[in-house]
GROMACS .gro file of C-alpha atoms in nm:
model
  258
    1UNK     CA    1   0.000   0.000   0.000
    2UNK     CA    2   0.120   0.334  -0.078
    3UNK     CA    3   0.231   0.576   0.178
    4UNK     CA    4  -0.013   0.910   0.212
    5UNK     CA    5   0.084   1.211   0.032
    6UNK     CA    6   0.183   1.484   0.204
    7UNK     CA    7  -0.093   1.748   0.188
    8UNK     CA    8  -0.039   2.096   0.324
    9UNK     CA    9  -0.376   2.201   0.456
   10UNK     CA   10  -0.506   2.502   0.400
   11UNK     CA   11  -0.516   2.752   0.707
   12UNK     CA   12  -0.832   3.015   0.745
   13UNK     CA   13  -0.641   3.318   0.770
   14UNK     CA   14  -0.874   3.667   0.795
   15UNK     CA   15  -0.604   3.918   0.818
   16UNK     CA   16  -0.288   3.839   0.863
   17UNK     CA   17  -0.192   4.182   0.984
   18UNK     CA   18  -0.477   4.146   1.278
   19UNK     CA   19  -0.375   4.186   1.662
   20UNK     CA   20  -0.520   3.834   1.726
   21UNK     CA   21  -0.466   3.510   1.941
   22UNK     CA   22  -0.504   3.275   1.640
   23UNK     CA   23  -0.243   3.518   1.413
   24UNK     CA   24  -0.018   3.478   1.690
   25UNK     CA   25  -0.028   3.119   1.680
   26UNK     CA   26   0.007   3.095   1.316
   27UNK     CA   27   0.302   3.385   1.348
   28UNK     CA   28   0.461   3.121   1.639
   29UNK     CA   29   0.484   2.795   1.340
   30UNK     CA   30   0.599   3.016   1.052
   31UNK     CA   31   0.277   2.999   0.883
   32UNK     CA   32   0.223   3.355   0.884
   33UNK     CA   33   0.494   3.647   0.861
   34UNK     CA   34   0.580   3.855   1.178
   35UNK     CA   35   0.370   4.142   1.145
   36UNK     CA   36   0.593   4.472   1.088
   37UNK     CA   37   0.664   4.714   1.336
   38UNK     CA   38   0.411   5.041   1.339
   39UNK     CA   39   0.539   5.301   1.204
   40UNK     CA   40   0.334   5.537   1.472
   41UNK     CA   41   0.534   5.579   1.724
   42UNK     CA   42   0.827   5.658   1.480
   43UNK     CA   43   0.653   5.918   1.326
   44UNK     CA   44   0.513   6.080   1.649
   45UNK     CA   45   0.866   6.084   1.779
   46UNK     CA   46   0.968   6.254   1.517
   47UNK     CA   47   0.684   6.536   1.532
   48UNK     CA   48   0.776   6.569   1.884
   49UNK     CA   49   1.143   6.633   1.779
   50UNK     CA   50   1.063   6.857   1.545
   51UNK     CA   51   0.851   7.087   1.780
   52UNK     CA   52   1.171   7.094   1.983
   53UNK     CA   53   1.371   7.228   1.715
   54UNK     CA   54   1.145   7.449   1.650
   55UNK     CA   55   1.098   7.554   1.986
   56UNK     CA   56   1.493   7.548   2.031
   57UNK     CA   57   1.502   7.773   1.688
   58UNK     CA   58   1.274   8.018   1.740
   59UNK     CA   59   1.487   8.299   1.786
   60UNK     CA   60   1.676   8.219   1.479
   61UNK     CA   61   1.691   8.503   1.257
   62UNK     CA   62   1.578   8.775   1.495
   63UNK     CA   63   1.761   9.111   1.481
   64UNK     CA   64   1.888   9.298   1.798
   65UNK     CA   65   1.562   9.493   1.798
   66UNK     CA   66   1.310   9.205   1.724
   67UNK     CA   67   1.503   8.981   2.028
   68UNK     CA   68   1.472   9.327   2.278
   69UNK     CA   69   1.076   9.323   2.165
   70UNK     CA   70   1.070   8.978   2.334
   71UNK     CA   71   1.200   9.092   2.662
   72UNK     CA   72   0.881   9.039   2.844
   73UNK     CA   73   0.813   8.716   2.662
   74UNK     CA   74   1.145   8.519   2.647
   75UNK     CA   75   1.380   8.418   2.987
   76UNK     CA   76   1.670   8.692   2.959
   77UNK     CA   77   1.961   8.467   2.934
   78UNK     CA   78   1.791   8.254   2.693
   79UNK     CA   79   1.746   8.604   2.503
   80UNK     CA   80   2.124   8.739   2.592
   81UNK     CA   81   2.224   8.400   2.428
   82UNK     CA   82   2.111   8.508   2.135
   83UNK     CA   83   2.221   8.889   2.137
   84UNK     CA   84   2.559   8.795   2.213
   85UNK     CA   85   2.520   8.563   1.900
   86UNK     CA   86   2.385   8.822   1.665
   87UNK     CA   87   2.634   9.033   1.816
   88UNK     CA   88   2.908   8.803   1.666
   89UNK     CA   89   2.702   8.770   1.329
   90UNK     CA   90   2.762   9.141   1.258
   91UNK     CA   91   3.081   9.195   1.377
   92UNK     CA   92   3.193   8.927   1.141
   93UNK     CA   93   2.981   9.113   0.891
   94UNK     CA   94   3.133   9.454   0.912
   95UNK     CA   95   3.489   9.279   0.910
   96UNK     CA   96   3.420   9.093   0.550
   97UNK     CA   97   3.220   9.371   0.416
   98UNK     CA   98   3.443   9.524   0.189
   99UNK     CA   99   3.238   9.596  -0.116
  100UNK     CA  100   2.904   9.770  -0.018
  101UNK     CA  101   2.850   9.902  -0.356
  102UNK     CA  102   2.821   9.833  -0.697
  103UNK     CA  103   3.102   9.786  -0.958
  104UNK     CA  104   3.104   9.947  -1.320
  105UNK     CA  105   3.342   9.669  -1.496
  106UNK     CA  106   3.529   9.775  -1.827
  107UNK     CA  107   3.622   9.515  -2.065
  108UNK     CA  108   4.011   9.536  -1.993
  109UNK     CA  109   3.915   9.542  -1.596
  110UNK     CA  110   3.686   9.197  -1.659
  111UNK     CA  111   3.948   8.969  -1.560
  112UNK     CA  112   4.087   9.104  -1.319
  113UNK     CA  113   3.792   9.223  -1.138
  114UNK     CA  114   3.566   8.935  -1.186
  115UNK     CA  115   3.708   8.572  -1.311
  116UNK     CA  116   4.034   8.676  -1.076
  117UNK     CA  117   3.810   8.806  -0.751
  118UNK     CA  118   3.617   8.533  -0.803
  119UNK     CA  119   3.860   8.329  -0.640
  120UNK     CA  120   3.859   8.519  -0.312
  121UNK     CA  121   3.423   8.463  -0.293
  122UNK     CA  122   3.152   8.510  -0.542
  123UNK     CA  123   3.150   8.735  -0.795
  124UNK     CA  124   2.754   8.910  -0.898
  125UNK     CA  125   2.797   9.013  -1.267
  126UNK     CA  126   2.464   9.240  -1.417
  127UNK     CA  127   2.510   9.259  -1.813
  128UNK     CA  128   2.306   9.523  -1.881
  129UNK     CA  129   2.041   9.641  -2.173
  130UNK     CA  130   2.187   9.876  -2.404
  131UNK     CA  131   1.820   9.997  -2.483
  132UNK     CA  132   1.612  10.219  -2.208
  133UNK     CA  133   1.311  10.080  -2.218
  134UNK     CA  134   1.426   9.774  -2.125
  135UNK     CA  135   1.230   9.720  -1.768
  136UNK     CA  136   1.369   9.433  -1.658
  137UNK     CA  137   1.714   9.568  -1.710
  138UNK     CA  138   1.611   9.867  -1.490
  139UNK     CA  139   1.461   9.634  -1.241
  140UNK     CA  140   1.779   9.437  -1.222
  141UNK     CA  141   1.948   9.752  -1.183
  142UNK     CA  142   1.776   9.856  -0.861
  143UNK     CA  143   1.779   9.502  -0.695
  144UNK     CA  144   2.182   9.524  -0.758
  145UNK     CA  145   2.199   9.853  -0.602
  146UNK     CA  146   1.988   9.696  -0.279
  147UNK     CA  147   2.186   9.421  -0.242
  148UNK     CA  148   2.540   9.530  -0.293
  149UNK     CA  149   2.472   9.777   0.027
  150UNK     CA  150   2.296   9.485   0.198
  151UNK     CA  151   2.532   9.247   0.129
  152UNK     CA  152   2.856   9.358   0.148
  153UNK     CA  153   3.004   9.100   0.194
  154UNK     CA  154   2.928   9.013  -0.169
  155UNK     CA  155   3.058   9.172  -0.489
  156UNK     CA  156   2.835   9.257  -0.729
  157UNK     CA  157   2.933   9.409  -1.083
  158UNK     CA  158   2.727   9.576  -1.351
  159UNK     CA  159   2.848   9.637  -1.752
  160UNK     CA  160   2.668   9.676  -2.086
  161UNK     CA  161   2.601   9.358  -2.254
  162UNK     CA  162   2.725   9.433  -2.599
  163UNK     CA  163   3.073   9.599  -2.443
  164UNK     CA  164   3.116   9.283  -2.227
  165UNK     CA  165   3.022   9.036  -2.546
  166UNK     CA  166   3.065   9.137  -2.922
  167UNK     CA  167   2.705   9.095  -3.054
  168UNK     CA  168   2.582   8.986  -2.766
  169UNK     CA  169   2.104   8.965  -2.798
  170UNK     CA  170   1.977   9.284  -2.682
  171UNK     CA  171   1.691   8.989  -2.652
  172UNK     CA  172   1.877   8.806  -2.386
  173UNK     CA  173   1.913   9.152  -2.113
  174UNK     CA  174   1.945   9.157  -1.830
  175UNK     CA  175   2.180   8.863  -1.820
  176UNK     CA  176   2.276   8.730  -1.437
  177UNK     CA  177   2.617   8.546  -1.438
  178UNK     CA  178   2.765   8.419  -1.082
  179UNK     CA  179   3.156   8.317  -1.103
  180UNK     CA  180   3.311   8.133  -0.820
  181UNK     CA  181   3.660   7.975  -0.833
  182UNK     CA  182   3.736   8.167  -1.174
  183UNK     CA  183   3.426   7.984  -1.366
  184UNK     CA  184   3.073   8.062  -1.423
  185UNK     CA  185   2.817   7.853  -1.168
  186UNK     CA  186   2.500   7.996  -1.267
  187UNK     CA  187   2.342   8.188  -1.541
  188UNK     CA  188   2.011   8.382  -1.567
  189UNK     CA  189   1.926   8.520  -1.928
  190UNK     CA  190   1.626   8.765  -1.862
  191UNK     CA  191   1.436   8.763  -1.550
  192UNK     CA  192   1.122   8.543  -1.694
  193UNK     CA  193   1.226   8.257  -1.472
  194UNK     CA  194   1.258   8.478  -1.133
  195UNK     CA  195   0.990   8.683  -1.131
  196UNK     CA  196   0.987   8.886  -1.458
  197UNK     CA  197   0.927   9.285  -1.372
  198UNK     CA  198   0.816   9.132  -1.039
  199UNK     CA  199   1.134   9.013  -0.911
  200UNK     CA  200   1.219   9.111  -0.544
  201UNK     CA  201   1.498   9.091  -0.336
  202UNK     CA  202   1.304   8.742  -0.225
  203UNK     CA  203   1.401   8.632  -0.545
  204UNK     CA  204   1.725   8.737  -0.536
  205UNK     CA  205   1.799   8.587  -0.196
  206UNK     CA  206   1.690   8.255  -0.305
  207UNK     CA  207   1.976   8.306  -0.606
  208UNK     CA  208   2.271   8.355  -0.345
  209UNK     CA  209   2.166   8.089  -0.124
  210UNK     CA  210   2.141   7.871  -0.435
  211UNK     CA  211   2.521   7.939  -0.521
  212UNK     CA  212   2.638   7.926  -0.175
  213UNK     CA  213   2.683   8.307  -0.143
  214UNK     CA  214   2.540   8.333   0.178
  215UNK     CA  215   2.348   8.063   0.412
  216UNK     CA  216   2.039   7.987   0.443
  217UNK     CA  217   1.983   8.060   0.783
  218UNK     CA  218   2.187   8.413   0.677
  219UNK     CA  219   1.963   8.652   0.896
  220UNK     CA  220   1.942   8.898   0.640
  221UNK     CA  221   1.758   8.612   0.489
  222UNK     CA  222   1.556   8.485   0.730
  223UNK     CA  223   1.403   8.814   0.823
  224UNK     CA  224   1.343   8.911   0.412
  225UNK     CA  225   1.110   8.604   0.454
  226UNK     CA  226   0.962   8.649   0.776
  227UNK     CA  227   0.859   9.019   0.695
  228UNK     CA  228   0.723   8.926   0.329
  229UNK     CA  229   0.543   8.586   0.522
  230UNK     CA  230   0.420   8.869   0.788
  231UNK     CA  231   0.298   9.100   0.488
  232UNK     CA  232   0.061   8.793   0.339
  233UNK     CA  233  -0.060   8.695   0.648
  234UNK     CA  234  -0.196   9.070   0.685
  235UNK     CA  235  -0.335   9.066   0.320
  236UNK     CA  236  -0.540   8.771   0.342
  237UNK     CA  237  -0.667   8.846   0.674
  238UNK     CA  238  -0.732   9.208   0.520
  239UNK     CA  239  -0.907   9.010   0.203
  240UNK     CA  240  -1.093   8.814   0.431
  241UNK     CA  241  -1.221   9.080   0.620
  242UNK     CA  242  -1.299   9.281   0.274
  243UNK     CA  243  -1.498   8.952   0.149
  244UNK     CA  244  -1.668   8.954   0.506
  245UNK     CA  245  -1.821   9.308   0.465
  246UNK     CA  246  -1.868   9.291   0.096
  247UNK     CA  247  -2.111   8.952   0.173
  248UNK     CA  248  -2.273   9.171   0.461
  249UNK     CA  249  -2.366   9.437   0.237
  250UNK     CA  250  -2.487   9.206   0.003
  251UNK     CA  251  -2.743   9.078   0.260
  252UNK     CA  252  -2.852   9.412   0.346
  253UNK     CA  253  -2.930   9.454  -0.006
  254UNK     CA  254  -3.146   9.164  -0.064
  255UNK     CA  255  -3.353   9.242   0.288
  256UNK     CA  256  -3.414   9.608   0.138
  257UNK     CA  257  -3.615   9.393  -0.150
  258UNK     CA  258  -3.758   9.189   0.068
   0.00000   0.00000   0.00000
């Protein structure tokens, strides 16, 4: 007589991933995987751990007059923690800010006072519209000004186009070119891709933090944002408020008809 095949039998399984006594068993003999760990309390741990950062943080970016605006809110050595830090920010400031204004670049002086300087920290270069009624251009112009007396620390150069480059597209002004190390890290041909006519000093920010001009936690930076984040939150609660009234009035209109 033939020996009985072996037959696995087939085990009623609901869920496997169920908190129950029978998964257990069947998790115990192999017949079931080991259910994975949850990822909850991995995820709430890292919530709380980023509220502490936060918390830690929140005085990041604060000028000496925005920390002394917190003196009745913050504990004062907690807050003289962080004016003797900003104190150290700006000192370090003034020592490495040696430009403060823009350069006009000739073509013999390009060189020298851009590929060459660009070895010693990043070099700004505006090539500029030939034409006046280029906007952008004049836009460019402005921002340049801004930021060479904000940051100082940076140089930033400004020359015609068509002096710096033979031929070079009216089309293509304002051109943006960043050098570091003697080359060319980033170029911007017009200003459609950072804002057009609307490009800020937002905008601009975002461009030296790209290149590794300045940090990103740079608190000339941080507060740009804050302030412009500060000047939305006021809008919309100045649309909502506008929306608010306008539906009131609306109301009073229909119950005149009424």
């Amino acid at each position: 007589m033939a020996a009985p095949s072996e037959q696995r039998i087939a085990v009623p399984i609901d869920d496997p991933n169920a908190d129950t006594e029978w998964n257990d068993i069947l998790r115990k003999h192999g017949v079931i995987p080991e259910k994975p760990p949850s990822p909850t309390p991995m995820i709430e741990e890292a919530i709380l751990e980023a509220r502490r950062l936060a918390h830690e943080n929140r005085l990041e970016g604060k000028d000496l007059d925005e920390l002394d605006e917190l003196e009745d809110e913050e504990d004062e050595d907690f807050l003289e923690q962080y004016r003797q830090k900003r104190m150290q920010e700006l000192n370090a400031l003034k020592k490495k800010s040696i430009h403060g204004s823009v350069y006009p670049l000739s073509k013999p002086d390009y060189s020298k006072e851009v590929t060459e300087a660009s070895n010693n920290g990043p070099v700004f270069v505006h090539l500029t519209s030939s034409s006046g009624t280029n906007v952008e251009s004049r836009v460019l112009a402005q921002l340049w000004r801004q930021a060479a007396q904000e940051y100082g620390d940076i140089k930033f150069c400004e020359m015609r186009a068509n002096q710096a480059i033979e031929n070079y597209p009216e089309k293509n002004c304002p051109t943006i070119l960043v050098y570091k190390n003697g080359d060319i890290v980033k170029q911007v041909v017009t200003l459609v891709t950072v804002g057009g006519v609307r490009m800020s000093m937002l905008d601009l920010d975002n461009i030296l933090v790209e290149v590794g001009a300045v940090p990103a936690n740079d608190m000339r930076v941080l507060k740009r944002r804050r302030e412009a984040e500060d000047a939305e939150e006021e809008r919309q609660v100045g649309k909502s408020i506008r929306s608010g009234t306008t539906s009131k009035e609306d109301d009073d209109d229909d119950d005149d008809w009424d």
